[in-house]
PDB file of C-alpha atoms in Angstrom:
ATOM      1  CA  UNK A 184       0.000   0.000   0.000  1.00 37.00           C
ATOM      2  CA  UNK A 185       1.162   3.504  -0.772  1.00 44.00           C
ATOM      3  CA  UNK A 186       2.026   5.750   2.170  1.00 47.00           C
ATOM      4  CA  UNK A 187       1.343   9.492   2.214  1.00 44.00           C
ATOM      5  CA  UNK A 188       3.710  12.412   2.769  1.00 44.00           C
ATOM      6  CA  UNK A 189       2.234  15.799   3.626  1.00 42.00           C
ATOM      7  CA  UNK A 190       3.596  19.223   2.744  1.00 45.00           C
ATOM      8  CA  UNK A 191       4.821  18.774  -0.838  1.00 46.00           C
ATOM      9  CA  UNK A 192       3.674  21.032  -3.716  1.00 53.00           C
ATOM     10  CA  UNK A 193       0.312  19.593  -4.738  1.00 59.00           C
ATOM     11  CA  UNK A 194      -0.763  17.912  -1.521  1.00 63.00           C
ATOM     12  CA  UNK A 195      -0.325  14.414  -0.223  1.00 68.00           C
ATOM     13  CA  UNK A 196       2.304  12.445  -2.122  1.00 65.00           C
ATOM     14  CA  UNK A 197       1.855   8.721  -2.681  1.00 71.00           C
ATOM     15  CA  UNK A 198       4.876   6.445  -2.796  1.00 72.00           C
ATOM     16  CA  UNK A 199       4.685   4.518  -6.080  1.00 71.00           C
ATOM     17  CA  UNK A 200       7.902   2.529  -5.689  1.00 71.00           C
ATOM     18  CA  UNK A 201      11.403   2.887  -4.259  1.00 64.00           C
ATOM     19  CA  UNK A 202      12.182   5.698  -6.733  1.00 68.00           C
ATOM     20  CA  UNK A 203       8.989   7.647  -7.341  1.00 72.00           C
ATOM     21  CA  UNK A 204       6.304   9.632  -5.519  1.00 72.00           C
ATOM     22  CA  UNK A 205       3.298  11.282  -7.182  1.00 76.00           C
ATOM     23  CA  UNK A 206       0.383  13.483  -6.214  1.00 76.00           C
ATOM     24  CA  UNK A 207      -2.691  14.669  -8.073  1.00 77.00           C
ATOM     25  CA  UNK A 208      -5.568  16.915  -7.052  1.00 75.00           C
ATOM     26  CA  UNK A 209      -7.468  19.990  -8.252  1.00 70.00           C
ATOM     27  CA  UNK A 210      -4.267  22.072  -8.201  1.00 67.00           C
ATOM     28  CA  UNK A 211      -2.439  19.787 -10.627  1.00 71.00           C
ATOM     29  CA  UNK A 212      -0.043  16.860 -10.746  1.00 74.00           C
ATOM     30  CA  UNK A 213       3.385  16.509  -9.172  1.00 73.00           C
ATOM     31  CA  UNK A 214       5.982  13.774  -9.516  1.00 71.00           C
ATOM     32  CA  UNK A 215       9.207  13.432  -7.528  1.00 70.00           C
ATOM     33  CA  UNK A 216      12.069  10.979  -7.802  1.00 66.00           C
ATOM     34  CA  UNK A 217      14.914  10.445  -5.364  1.00 61.00           C
ATOM     35  CA  UNK A 218      18.269  12.143  -5.732  1.00 55.00           C
ATOM     36  CA  UNK A 219      21.437  10.590  -4.368  1.00 52.00           C
ATOM     37  CA  UNK A 220      24.859  12.214  -4.529  1.00 47.00           C
ATOM     38  CA  UNK A 221      26.144   9.159  -6.425  1.00 53.00           C
ATOM     39  CA  UNK A 222      23.259   9.021  -8.897  1.00 54.00           C
ATOM     40  CA  UNK A 223      23.616   9.619 -12.623  1.00 63.00           C
ATOM     41  CA  UNK A 224      20.559  10.665 -14.610  1.00 73.00           C
ATOM     42  CA  UNK A 225      20.061  11.250 -18.289  1.00 82.00           C
ATOM     43  CA  UNK A 226      17.225  13.756 -18.509  1.00 90.00           C
ATOM     44  CA  UNK A 227      18.934  16.455 -20.543  1.00 93.00           C
ATOM     45  CA  UNK A 228      21.674  19.040 -20.398  1.00 95.00           C
ATOM     46  CA  UNK A 229      22.336  22.373 -18.704  1.00 96.00           C
ATOM     47  CA  UNK A 230      25.117  24.834 -19.464  1.00 97.00           C
ATOM     48  CA  UNK A 231      25.862  27.844 -17.234  1.00 96.00           C
ATOM     49  CA  UNK A 232      28.482  30.516 -17.835  1.00 96.00           C
ATOM     50  CA  UNK A 233      29.488  33.305 -15.422  1.00 95.00           C
ATOM     51  CA  UNK A 234      32.774  34.847 -14.326  1.00 93.00           C
ATOM     52  CA  UNK A 235      32.773  33.218 -10.860  1.00 91.00           C
ATOM     53  CA  UNK A 236      31.468  29.848 -12.136  1.00 92.00           C
ATOM     54  CA  UNK A 237      33.349  29.575 -15.412  1.00 92.00           C
ATOM     55  CA  UNK A 238      31.529  27.534 -18.031  1.00 95.00           C
ATOM     56  CA  UNK A 239      29.790  24.528 -16.515  1.00 95.00           C
ATOM     57  CA  UNK A 240      28.261  21.721 -18.595  1.00 95.00           C
ATOM     58  CA  UNK A 241      25.917  19.333 -16.792  1.00 94.00           C
ATOM     59  CA  UNK A 242      24.597  16.131 -18.386  1.00 90.00           C
ATOM     60  CA  UNK A 243      23.439  14.131 -15.355  1.00 85.00           C
ATOM     61  CA  UNK A 244      20.138  15.930 -14.725  1.00 90.00           C
ATOM     62  CA  UNK A 245      17.106  14.739 -12.833  1.00 89.00           C
ATOM     63  CA  UNK A 246      14.116  16.841 -13.961  1.00 92.00           C
ATOM     64  CA  UNK A 247      10.812  17.423 -12.156  1.00 90.00           C
ATOM     65  CA  UNK A 248       7.866  19.488 -13.312  1.00 88.00           C
ATOM     66  CA  UNK A 249       4.745  20.743 -11.616  1.00 85.00           C
ATOM     67  CA  UNK A 250       1.952  23.146 -12.340  1.00 78.00           C
ATOM     68  CA  UNK A 251      -0.608  24.870 -10.185  1.00 77.00           C
ATOM     69  CA  UNK A 252      -4.155  25.303 -11.457  1.00 72.00           C
ATOM     70  CA  UNK A 253      -7.174  27.176 -10.169  1.00 74.00           C
ATOM     71  CA  UNK A 254     -10.478  26.087 -11.694  1.00 70.00           C
ATOM     72  CA  UNK A 255      -8.540  24.273 -14.422  1.00 65.00           C
ATOM     73  CA  UNK A 256      -6.496  27.326 -15.469  1.00 64.00           C
ATOM     74  CA  UNK A 257      -2.708  27.196 -15.051  1.00 59.00           C
ATOM     75  CA  UNK A 258      -1.494  29.802 -12.575  1.00 83.00           C
ATOM     76  CA  UNK A 259       2.145  28.733 -12.657  1.00 87.00           C
ATOM     77  CA  UNK A 260       4.408  26.203 -14.359  1.00 90.00           C
ATOM     78  CA  UNK A 261       7.647  24.991 -12.801  1.00 92.00           C
ATOM     79  CA  UNK A 262      10.589  22.907 -14.048  1.00 94.00           C
ATOM     80  CA  UNK A 263      13.397  21.918 -11.693  1.00 94.00           C
ATOM     81  CA  UNK A 264      16.627  20.181 -12.687  1.00 94.00           C
ATOM     82  CA  UNK A 265      18.969  18.689 -10.106  1.00 93.00           C
ATOM     83  CA  UNK A 266      22.583  17.720 -10.723  1.00 91.00           C
ATOM     84  CA  UNK A 267      25.901  17.820  -8.866  1.00 90.00           C
ATOM     85  CA  UNK A 268      28.198  20.832  -8.565  1.00 92.00           C
ATOM     86  CA  UNK A 269      31.363  20.671  -6.444  1.00 91.00           C
ATOM     87  CA  UNK A 270      30.173  17.231  -5.269  1.00 87.00           C
ATOM     88  CA  UNK A 271      26.869  18.535  -3.861  1.00 90.00           C
ATOM     89  CA  UNK A 272      23.314  18.633  -5.244  1.00 91.00           C
ATOM     90  CA  UNK A 273      22.549  21.733  -7.313  1.00 94.00           C
ATOM     91  CA  UNK A 274      19.004  22.843  -8.152  1.00 95.00           C
ATOM     92  CA  UNK A 275      18.210  24.915 -11.266  1.00 96.00           C
ATOM     93  CA  UNK A 276      14.618  26.091 -11.067  1.00 95.00           C
ATOM     94  CA  UNK A 277      12.393  27.748 -13.708  1.00 95.00           C
ATOM     95  CA  UNK A 278       9.084  29.238 -12.544  1.00 93.00           C
ATOM     96  CA  UNK A 279       6.671  30.985 -14.911  1.00 93.00           C
ATOM     97  CA  UNK A 280       3.527  32.692 -13.684  1.00 90.00           C
ATOM     98  CA  UNK A 281       0.899  31.435 -16.115  1.00 88.00           C
ATOM     99  CA  UNK A 282       1.506  28.849 -18.834  1.00 87.00           C
ATOM    100  CA  UNK A 283       5.061  28.015 -19.907  1.00 90.00           C
ATOM    101  CA  UNK A 284       5.462  27.590 -23.651  1.00 93.00           C
ATOM    102  CA  UNK A 285       7.564  28.765 -26.598  1.00 96.00           C
ATOM    103  CA  UNK A 286       8.430  32.428 -26.297  1.00 96.00           C
ATOM    104  CA  UNK A 287      10.492  34.960 -24.381  1.00 97.00           C
ATOM    105  CA  UNK A 288       9.838  35.830 -20.738  1.00 97.00           C
ATOM    106  CA  UNK A 289      11.112  38.773 -18.720  1.00 96.00           C
ATOM    107  CA  UNK A 290      12.993  37.614 -15.605  1.00 96.00           C
ATOM    108  CA  UNK A 291      12.049  38.939 -12.197  1.00 91.00           C
ATOM    109  CA  UNK A 292      12.771  37.863  -8.627  1.00 84.00           C
ATOM    110  CA  UNK A 293       9.040  38.497  -7.988  1.00 88.00           C
ATOM    111  CA  UNK A 294       7.410  37.582 -11.327  1.00 90.00           C
ATOM    112  CA  UNK A 295       4.023  38.819 -12.490  1.00 89.00           C
ATOM    113  CA  UNK A 296       1.754  36.993 -14.952  1.00 90.00           C
ATOM    114  CA  UNK A 297       3.739  36.143 -18.096  1.00 92.00           C
ATOM    115  CA  UNK A 298       7.100  36.619 -16.354  1.00 94.00           C
ATOM    116  CA  UNK A 299       9.592  34.081 -15.035  1.00 95.00           C
ATOM    117  CA  UNK A 300      12.136  33.596 -12.309  1.00 94.00           C
ATOM    118  CA  UNK A 301      15.274  31.471 -12.479  1.00 95.00           C
ATOM    119  CA  UNK A 302      16.907  30.188  -9.318  1.00 94.00           C
ATOM    120  CA  UNK A 303      20.099  28.309  -8.469  1.00 95.00           C
ATOM    121  CA  UNK A 304      20.445  26.622  -5.100  1.00 95.00           C
ATOM    122  CA  UNK A 305      23.131  24.355  -3.677  1.00 93.00           C
ATOM    123  CA  UNK A 306      25.855  24.175  -1.044  1.00 94.00           C
ATOM    124  CA  UNK A 307      28.443  23.760  -3.822  1.00 92.00           C
ATOM    125  CA  UNK A 308      27.904  27.439  -4.762  1.00 93.00           C
ATOM    126  CA  UNK A 309      29.272  28.682  -1.424  1.00 92.00           C
ATOM    127  CA  UNK A 310      32.955  28.553  -2.453  1.00 89.00           C
ATOM    128  CA  UNK A 311      32.765  30.439  -5.778  1.00 88.00           C
ATOM    129  CA  UNK A 312      29.875  32.796  -4.885  1.00 90.00           C
ATOM    130  CA  UNK A 313      29.800  33.006  -1.059  1.00 91.00           C
ATOM    131  CA  UNK A 314      26.093  32.099  -1.095  1.00 92.00           C
ATOM    132  CA  UNK A 315      24.026  28.948  -1.492  1.00 93.00           C
ATOM    133  CA  UNK A 316      20.954  30.351  -3.265  1.00 94.00           C
ATOM    134  CA  UNK A 317      20.168  33.097  -5.760  1.00 93.00           C
ATOM    135  CA  UNK A 318      17.413  34.261  -8.092  1.00 91.00           C
ATOM    136  CA  UNK A 319      18.201  35.961 -11.378  1.00 89.00           C
ATOM    137  CA  UNK A 320      16.557  39.104 -12.641  1.00 78.00           C
ATOM    138  CA  UNK A 321      17.261  41.801 -15.224  1.00 89.00           C
ATOM    139  CA  UNK A 322      17.245  39.415 -18.143  1.00 96.00           C
ATOM    140  CA  UNK A 323      15.252  37.057 -20.303  1.00 97.00           C
ATOM    141  CA  UNK A 324      14.335  33.391 -20.541  1.00 97.00           C
ATOM    142  CA  UNK A 325      13.578  32.100 -24.037  1.00 98.00           C
ATOM    143  CA  UNK A 326      11.826  28.764 -24.575  1.00 97.00           C
ATOM    144  CA  UNK A 327      12.795  27.596 -28.071  1.00 98.00           C
ATOM    145  CA  UNK A 328      11.207  24.135 -28.030  1.00 97.00           C
ATOM    146  CA  UNK A 329       8.249  22.850 -26.002  1.00 95.00           C
ATOM    147  CA  UNK A 330       7.172  19.406 -27.174  1.00 94.00           C
ATOM    148  CA  UNK A 331       5.673  16.373 -25.497  1.00 92.00           C
ATOM    149  CA  UNK A 332       9.169  15.098 -24.673  1.00 93.00           C
ATOM    150  CA  UNK A 333      11.492  18.145 -24.503  1.00 95.00           C
ATOM    151  CA  UNK A 334      11.672  21.650 -23.041  1.00 96.00           C
ATOM    152  CA  UNK A 335      14.593  23.596 -24.519  1.00 98.00           C
ATOM    153  CA  UNK A 336      15.731  27.162 -24.137  1.00 98.00           C
ATOM    154  CA  UNK A 337      18.310  29.693 -23.060  1.00 98.00           C
ATOM    155  CA  UNK A 338      18.663  32.617 -20.702  1.00 98.00           C
ATOM    156  CA  UNK A 339      20.673  35.744 -20.098  1.00 97.00           C
ATOM    157  CA  UNK A 340      20.450  37.363 -16.675  1.00 95.00           C
ATOM    158  CA  UNK A 341      22.178  39.241 -13.895  1.00 93.00           C
ATOM    159  CA  UNK A 342      23.221  37.562 -10.647  1.00 91.00           C
ATOM    160  CA  UNK A 343      22.555  39.415  -7.354  1.00 89.00           C
ATOM    161  CA  UNK A 344      26.204  40.612  -7.303  1.00 89.00           C
ATOM    162  CA  UNK A 345      25.707  42.324 -10.703  1.00 91.00           C
ATOM    163  CA  UNK A 346      27.643  39.720 -12.715  1.00 93.00           C
ATOM    164  CA  UNK A 347      26.103  38.493 -15.995  1.00 96.00           C
ATOM    165  CA  UNK A 348      25.168  34.814 -16.279  1.00 96.00           C
ATOM    166  CA  UNK A 349      24.060  33.003 -19.435  1.00 97.00           C
ATOM    167  CA  UNK A 350      23.033  29.478 -20.158  1.00 97.00           C
ATOM    168  CA  UNK A 351      21.011  27.024 -22.140  1.00 98.00           C
ATOM    169  CA  UNK A 352      19.162  23.838 -21.334  1.00 97.00           C
ATOM    170  CA  UNK A 353      17.465  20.855 -22.855  1.00 97.00           C
ATOM    171  CA  UNK A 354      15.205  19.042 -20.361  1.00 95.00           C
ATOM    172  CA  UNK A 355      13.436  15.761 -20.935  1.00 92.00           C
ATOM    173  CA  UNK A 356       9.932  16.190 -19.567  1.00 89.00           C
ATOM    174  CA  UNK A 357       9.064  13.770 -16.755  1.00 84.00           C
TER     175      UNK A 357
END
């Protein structure tokens, strides 16, 4: 029998098997899979480039998506990719208020409808950036491909310290 876990994005999660949990209700559907520091995934690629980070190419991504809906209308779409950076889990998060699809979105740390926020979070960032979490603003996110299987795009933004950061991604949809 599946056990429940309270407090995750869409409500009570049900354990499907040793690797997967899912939830579904009026707000939408959420799916989560475990992340271990020794795991290798093959759910796409992520490239980041900034002065303090250098150019980083990640290919061992674990991708999760979720959406929130009110009366059947999407209020936000979210894609999160987890990988390893400096030996520790790193989260790259895309949040769009409204529906995410092909197009260009203005970045904001507090997005309005039709805008997006990008966030990096991980203990491995502490050495190069002296912080473990940051949101990007003053830039754009462009979704170039949104199919049943793939979400692809690029971004150009400013980190909180004023340094430019650019990147591109190709995520396999869960």
